[in-house]
PDB file of C-alpha atoms in Angstrom:
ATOM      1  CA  UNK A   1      -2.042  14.781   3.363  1.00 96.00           C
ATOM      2  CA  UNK A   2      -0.877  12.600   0.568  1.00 98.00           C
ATOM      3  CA  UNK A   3      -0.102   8.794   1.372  1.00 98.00           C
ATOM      4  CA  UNK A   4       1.362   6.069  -0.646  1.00 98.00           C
ATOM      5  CA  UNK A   5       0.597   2.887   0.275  1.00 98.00           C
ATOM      6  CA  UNK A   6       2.661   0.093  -0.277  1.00 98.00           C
ATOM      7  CA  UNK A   7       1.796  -4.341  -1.175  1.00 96.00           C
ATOM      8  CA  UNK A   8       5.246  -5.559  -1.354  1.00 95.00           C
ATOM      9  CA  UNK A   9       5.503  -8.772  -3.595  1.00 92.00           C
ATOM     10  CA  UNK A  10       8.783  -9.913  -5.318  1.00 89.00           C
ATOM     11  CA  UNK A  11       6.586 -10.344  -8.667  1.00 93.00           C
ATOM     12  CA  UNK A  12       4.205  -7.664  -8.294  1.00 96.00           C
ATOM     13  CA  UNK A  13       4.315  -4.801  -5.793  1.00 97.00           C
ATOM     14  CA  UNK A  14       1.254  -2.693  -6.050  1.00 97.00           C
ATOM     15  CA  UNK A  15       1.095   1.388  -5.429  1.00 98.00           C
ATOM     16  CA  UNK A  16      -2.005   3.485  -4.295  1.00 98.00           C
ATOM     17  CA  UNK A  17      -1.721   7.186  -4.146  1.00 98.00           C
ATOM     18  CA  UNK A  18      -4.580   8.701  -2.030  1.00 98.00           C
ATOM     19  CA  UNK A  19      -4.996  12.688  -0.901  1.00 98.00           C
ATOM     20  CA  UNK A  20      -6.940  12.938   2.319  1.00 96.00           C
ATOM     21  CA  UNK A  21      -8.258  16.998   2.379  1.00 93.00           C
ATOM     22  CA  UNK A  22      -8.747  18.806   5.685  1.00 86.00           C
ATOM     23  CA  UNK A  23     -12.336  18.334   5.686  1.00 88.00           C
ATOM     24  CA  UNK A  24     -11.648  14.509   5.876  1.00 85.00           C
ATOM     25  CA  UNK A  25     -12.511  13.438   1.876  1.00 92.00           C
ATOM     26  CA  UNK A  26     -10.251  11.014   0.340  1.00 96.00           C
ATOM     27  CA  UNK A  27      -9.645  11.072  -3.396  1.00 97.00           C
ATOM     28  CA  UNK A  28      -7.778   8.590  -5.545  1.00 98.00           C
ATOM     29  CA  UNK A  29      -4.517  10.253  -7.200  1.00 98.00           C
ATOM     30  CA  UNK A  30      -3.032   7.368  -8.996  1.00 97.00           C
ATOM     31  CA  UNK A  31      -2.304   3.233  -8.214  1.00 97.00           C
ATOM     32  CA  UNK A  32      -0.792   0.642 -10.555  1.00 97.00           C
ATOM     33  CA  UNK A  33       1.859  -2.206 -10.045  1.00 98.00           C
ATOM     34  CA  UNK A  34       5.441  -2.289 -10.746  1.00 98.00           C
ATOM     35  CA  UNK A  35       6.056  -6.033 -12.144  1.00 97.00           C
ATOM     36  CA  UNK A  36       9.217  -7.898 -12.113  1.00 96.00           C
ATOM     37  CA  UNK A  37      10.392 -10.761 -14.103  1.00 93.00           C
ATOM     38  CA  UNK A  38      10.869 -14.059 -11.967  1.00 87.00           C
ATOM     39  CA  UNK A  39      13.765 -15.542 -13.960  1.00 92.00           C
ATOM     40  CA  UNK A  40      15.749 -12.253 -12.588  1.00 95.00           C
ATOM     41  CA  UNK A  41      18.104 -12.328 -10.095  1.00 95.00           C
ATOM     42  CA  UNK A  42      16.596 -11.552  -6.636  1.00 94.00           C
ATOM     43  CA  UNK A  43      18.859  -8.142  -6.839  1.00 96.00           C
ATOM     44  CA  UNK A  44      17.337  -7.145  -9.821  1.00 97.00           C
ATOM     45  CA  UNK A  45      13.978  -7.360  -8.950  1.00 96.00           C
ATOM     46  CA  UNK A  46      14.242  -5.233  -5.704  1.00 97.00           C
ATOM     47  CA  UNK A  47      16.420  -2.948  -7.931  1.00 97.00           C
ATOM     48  CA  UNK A  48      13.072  -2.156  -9.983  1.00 97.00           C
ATOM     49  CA  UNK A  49      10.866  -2.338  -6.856  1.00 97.00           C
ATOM     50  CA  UNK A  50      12.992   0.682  -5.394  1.00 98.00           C
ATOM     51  CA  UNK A  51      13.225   2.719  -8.393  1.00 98.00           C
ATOM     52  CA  UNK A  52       9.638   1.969  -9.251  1.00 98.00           C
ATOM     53  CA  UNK A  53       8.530   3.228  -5.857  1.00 98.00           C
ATOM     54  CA  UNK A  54      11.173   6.148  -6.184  1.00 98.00           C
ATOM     55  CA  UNK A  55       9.457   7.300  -9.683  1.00 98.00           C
ATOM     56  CA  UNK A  56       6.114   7.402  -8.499  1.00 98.00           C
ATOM     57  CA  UNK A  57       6.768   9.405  -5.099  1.00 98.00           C
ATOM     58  CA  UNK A  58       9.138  11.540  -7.505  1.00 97.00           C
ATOM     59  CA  UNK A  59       5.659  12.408  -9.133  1.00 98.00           C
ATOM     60  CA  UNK A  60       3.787  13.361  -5.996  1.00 98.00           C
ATOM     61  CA  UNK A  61       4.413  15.351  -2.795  1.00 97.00           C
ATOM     62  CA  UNK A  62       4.331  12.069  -0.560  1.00 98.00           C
ATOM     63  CA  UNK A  63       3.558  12.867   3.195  1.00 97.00           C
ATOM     64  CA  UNK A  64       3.757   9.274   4.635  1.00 98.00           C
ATOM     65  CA  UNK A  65       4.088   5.724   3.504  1.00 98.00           C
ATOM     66  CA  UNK A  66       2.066   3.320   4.773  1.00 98.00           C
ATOM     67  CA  UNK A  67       3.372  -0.628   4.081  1.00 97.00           C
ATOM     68  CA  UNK A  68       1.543  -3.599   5.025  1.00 93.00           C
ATOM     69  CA  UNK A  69       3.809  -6.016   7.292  1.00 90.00           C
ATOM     70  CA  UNK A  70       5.356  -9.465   6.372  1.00 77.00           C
ATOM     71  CA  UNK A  71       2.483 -12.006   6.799  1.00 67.00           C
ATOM     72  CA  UNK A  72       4.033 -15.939   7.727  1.00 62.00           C
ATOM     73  CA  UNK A  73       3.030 -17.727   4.959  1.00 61.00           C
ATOM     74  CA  UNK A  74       3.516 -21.560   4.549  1.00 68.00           C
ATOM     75  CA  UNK A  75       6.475 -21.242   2.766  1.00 74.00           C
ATOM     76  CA  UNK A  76       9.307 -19.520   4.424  1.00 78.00           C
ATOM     77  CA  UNK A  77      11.201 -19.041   1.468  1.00 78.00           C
ATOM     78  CA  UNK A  78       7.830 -17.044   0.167  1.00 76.00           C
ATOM     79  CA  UNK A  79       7.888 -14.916   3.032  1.00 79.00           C
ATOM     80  CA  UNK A  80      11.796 -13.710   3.472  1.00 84.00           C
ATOM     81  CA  UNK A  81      11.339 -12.980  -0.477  1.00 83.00           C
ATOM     82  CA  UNK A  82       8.461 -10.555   0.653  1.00 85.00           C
ATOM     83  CA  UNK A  83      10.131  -9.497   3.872  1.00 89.00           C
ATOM     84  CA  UNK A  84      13.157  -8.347   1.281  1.00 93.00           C
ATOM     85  CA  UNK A  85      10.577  -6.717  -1.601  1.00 94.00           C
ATOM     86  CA  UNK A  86       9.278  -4.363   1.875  1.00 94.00           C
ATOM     87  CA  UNK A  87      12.367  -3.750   2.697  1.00 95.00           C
ATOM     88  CA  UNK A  88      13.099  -1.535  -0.622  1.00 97.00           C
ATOM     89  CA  UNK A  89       9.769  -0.081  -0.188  1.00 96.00           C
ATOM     90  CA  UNK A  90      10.794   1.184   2.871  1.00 96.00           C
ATOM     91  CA  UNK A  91      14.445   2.309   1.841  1.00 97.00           C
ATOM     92  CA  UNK A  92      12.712   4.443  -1.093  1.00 97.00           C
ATOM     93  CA  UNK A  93      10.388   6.192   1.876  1.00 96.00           C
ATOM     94  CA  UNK A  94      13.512   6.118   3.964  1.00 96.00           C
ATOM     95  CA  UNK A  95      15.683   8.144   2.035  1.00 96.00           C
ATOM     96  CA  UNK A  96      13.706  10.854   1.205  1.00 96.00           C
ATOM     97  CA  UNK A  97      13.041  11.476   4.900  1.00 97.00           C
ATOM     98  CA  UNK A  98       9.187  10.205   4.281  1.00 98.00           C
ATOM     99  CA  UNK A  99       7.487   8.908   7.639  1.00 97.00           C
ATOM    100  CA  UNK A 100       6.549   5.433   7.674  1.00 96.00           C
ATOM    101  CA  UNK A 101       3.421   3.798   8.819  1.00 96.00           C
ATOM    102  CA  UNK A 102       2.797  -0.139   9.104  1.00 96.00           C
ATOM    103  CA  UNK A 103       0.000  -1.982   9.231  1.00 96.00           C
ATOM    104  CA  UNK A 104      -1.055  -6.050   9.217  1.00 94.00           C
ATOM    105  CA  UNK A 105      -2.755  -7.369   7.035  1.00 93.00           C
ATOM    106  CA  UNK A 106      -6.177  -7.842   9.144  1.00 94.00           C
ATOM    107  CA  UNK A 107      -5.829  -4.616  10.571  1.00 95.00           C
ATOM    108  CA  UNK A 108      -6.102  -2.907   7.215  1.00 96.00           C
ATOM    109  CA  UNK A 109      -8.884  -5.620   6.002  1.00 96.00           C
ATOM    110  CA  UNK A 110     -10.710  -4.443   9.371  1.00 95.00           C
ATOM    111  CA  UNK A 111     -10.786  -1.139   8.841  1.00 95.00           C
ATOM    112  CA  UNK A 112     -11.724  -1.059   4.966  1.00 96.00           C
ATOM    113  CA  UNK A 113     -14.220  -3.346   5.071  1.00 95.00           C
ATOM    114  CA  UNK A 114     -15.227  -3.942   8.847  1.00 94.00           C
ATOM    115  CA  UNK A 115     -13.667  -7.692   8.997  1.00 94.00           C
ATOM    116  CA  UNK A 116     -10.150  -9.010   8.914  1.00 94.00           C
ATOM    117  CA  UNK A 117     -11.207 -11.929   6.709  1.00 93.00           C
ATOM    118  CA  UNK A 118     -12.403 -10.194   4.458  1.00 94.00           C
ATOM    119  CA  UNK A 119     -11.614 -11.570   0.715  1.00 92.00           C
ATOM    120  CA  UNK A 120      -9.633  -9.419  -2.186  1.00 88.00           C
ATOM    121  CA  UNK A 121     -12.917  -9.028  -4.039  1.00 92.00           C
ATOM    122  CA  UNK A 122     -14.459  -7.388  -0.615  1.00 94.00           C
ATOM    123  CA  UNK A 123     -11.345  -5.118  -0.531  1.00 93.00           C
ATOM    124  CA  UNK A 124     -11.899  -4.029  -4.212  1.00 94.00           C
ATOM    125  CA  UNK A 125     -14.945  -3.334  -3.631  1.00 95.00           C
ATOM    126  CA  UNK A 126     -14.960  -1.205  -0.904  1.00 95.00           C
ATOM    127  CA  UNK A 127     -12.099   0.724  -2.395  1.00 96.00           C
ATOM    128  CA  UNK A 128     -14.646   1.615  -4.993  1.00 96.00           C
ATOM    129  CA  UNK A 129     -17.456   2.529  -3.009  1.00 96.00           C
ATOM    130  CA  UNK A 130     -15.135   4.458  -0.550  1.00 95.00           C
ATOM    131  CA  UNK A 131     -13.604   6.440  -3.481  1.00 96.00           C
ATOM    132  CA  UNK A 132     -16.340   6.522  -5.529  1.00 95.00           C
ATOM    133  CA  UNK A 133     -14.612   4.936  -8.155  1.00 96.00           C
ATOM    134  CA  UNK A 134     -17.008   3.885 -11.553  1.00 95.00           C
ATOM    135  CA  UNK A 135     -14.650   0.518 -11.806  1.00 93.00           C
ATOM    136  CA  UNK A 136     -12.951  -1.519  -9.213  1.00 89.00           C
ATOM    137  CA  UNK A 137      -8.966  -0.379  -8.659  1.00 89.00           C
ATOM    138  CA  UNK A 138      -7.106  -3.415 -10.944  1.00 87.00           C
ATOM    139  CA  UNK A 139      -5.164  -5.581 -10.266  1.00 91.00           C
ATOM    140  CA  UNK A 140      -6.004  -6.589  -6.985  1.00 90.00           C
ATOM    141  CA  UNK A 141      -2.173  -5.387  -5.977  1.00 94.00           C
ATOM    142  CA  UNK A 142      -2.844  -2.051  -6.465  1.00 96.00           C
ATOM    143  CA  UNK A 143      -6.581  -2.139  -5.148  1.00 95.00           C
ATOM    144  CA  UNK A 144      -4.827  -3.509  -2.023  1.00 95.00           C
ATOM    145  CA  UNK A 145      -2.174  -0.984  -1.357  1.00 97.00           C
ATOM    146  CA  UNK A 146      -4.757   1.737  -2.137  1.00 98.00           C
ATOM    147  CA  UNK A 147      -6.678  -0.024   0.995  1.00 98.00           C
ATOM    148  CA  UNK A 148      -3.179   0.028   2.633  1.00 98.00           C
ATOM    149  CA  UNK A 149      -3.232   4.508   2.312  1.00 98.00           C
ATOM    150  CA  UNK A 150      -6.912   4.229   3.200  1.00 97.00           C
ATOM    151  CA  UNK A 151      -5.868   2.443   6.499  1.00 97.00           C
ATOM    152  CA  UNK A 152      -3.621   5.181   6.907  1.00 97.00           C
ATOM    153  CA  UNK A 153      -5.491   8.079   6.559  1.00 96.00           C
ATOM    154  CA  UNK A 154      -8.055   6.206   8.619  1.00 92.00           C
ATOM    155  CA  UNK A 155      -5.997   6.168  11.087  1.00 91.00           C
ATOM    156  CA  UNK A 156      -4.228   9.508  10.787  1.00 86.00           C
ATOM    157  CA  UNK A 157      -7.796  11.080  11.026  1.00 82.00           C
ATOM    158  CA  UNK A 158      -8.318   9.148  14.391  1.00 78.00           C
ATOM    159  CA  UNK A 159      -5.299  10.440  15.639  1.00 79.00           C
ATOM    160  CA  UNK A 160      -6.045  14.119  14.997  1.00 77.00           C
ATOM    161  CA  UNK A 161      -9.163  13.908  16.773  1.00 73.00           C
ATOM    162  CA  UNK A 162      -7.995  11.683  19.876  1.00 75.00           C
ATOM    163  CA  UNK A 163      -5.146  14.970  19.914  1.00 78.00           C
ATOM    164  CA  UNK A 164      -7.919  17.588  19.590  1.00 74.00           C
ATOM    165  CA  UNK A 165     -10.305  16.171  22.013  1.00 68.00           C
ATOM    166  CA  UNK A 166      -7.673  16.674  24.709  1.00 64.00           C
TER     167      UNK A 166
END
């Protein structure tokens, strides 16, 4: 199963591809960021947010997306920005028929590192050591939405064997 998981920002979106084999092991097939320029119109930027997303599941057999959800930050203006950068994350999955998965923030904190507080630098950290990485993922964007596919395999995994055990 191949998963691309998703950290919709309006400035920086970050993209973690992760391959989860039969036998369970995870590998790391490629993350980065797709930037956008803030003095662009609101349009604009989710333009390249879609197309960005569409190029890199144009480079890999995607089997889900996994996205995290809109967290309420202070600033409401903040959040409907980020609420509009998911929402061409999930028209790119959308429209090439690619299943997707969502997950809070907390949730996928909890099940990388063990805590739903944890800190960026945790979740870096334990992206490495999970994916035996020699350097943490950079930037923290695309360490996060690796964490985001590791959340989903995670819990893809847990699903097979809930099915099986019946």
């Amino acid at each position: 199963m191949i998963v691309l998981g998703i950290d919709p920002g309006s400035a920086t979106t970050g993209y973690g591809v992760v391959a989860r084999a039969s036998d369970g092991a995870v590998s790391l097939l490629e993350c980065g960021v797709i930037r956008t320029e803030a003095r662009q119109a609101l349009a604009l930027r989710l333009r390249q947010i879609f197309e960005g997303i569409q190029e890199v599941l144009g480079r890999h057999a995607v089997d889900a997306l996994a996205v995290e959800t809109v967290f309420y930050a202070h600033n409401v203006r903040t959040t409907v920005v980020l609420g509009h950068a998911r929402g061409a994350a999930l028209l790119a999955g959308a429209l090439r028929g690619i299943p997707v998965a969502e997950y809070a923030p907390a949730e996928i904190k909890n099940a990388i590192v063990g805590t739903g507080r944890a800190s960026k630098e945790q979740v870096q950290f334990m992206v490495q050591q999970l994916l035996r990485l020699r350097t943490l993922p950079r930037p923290a964007d695309a360490a996060d939405a690796v964490a985001i596919a590791l959340c989903h395999c995670q819990a893809a995994q847990l699903r097979e064997r809930l099915q099986g055990a019946r």
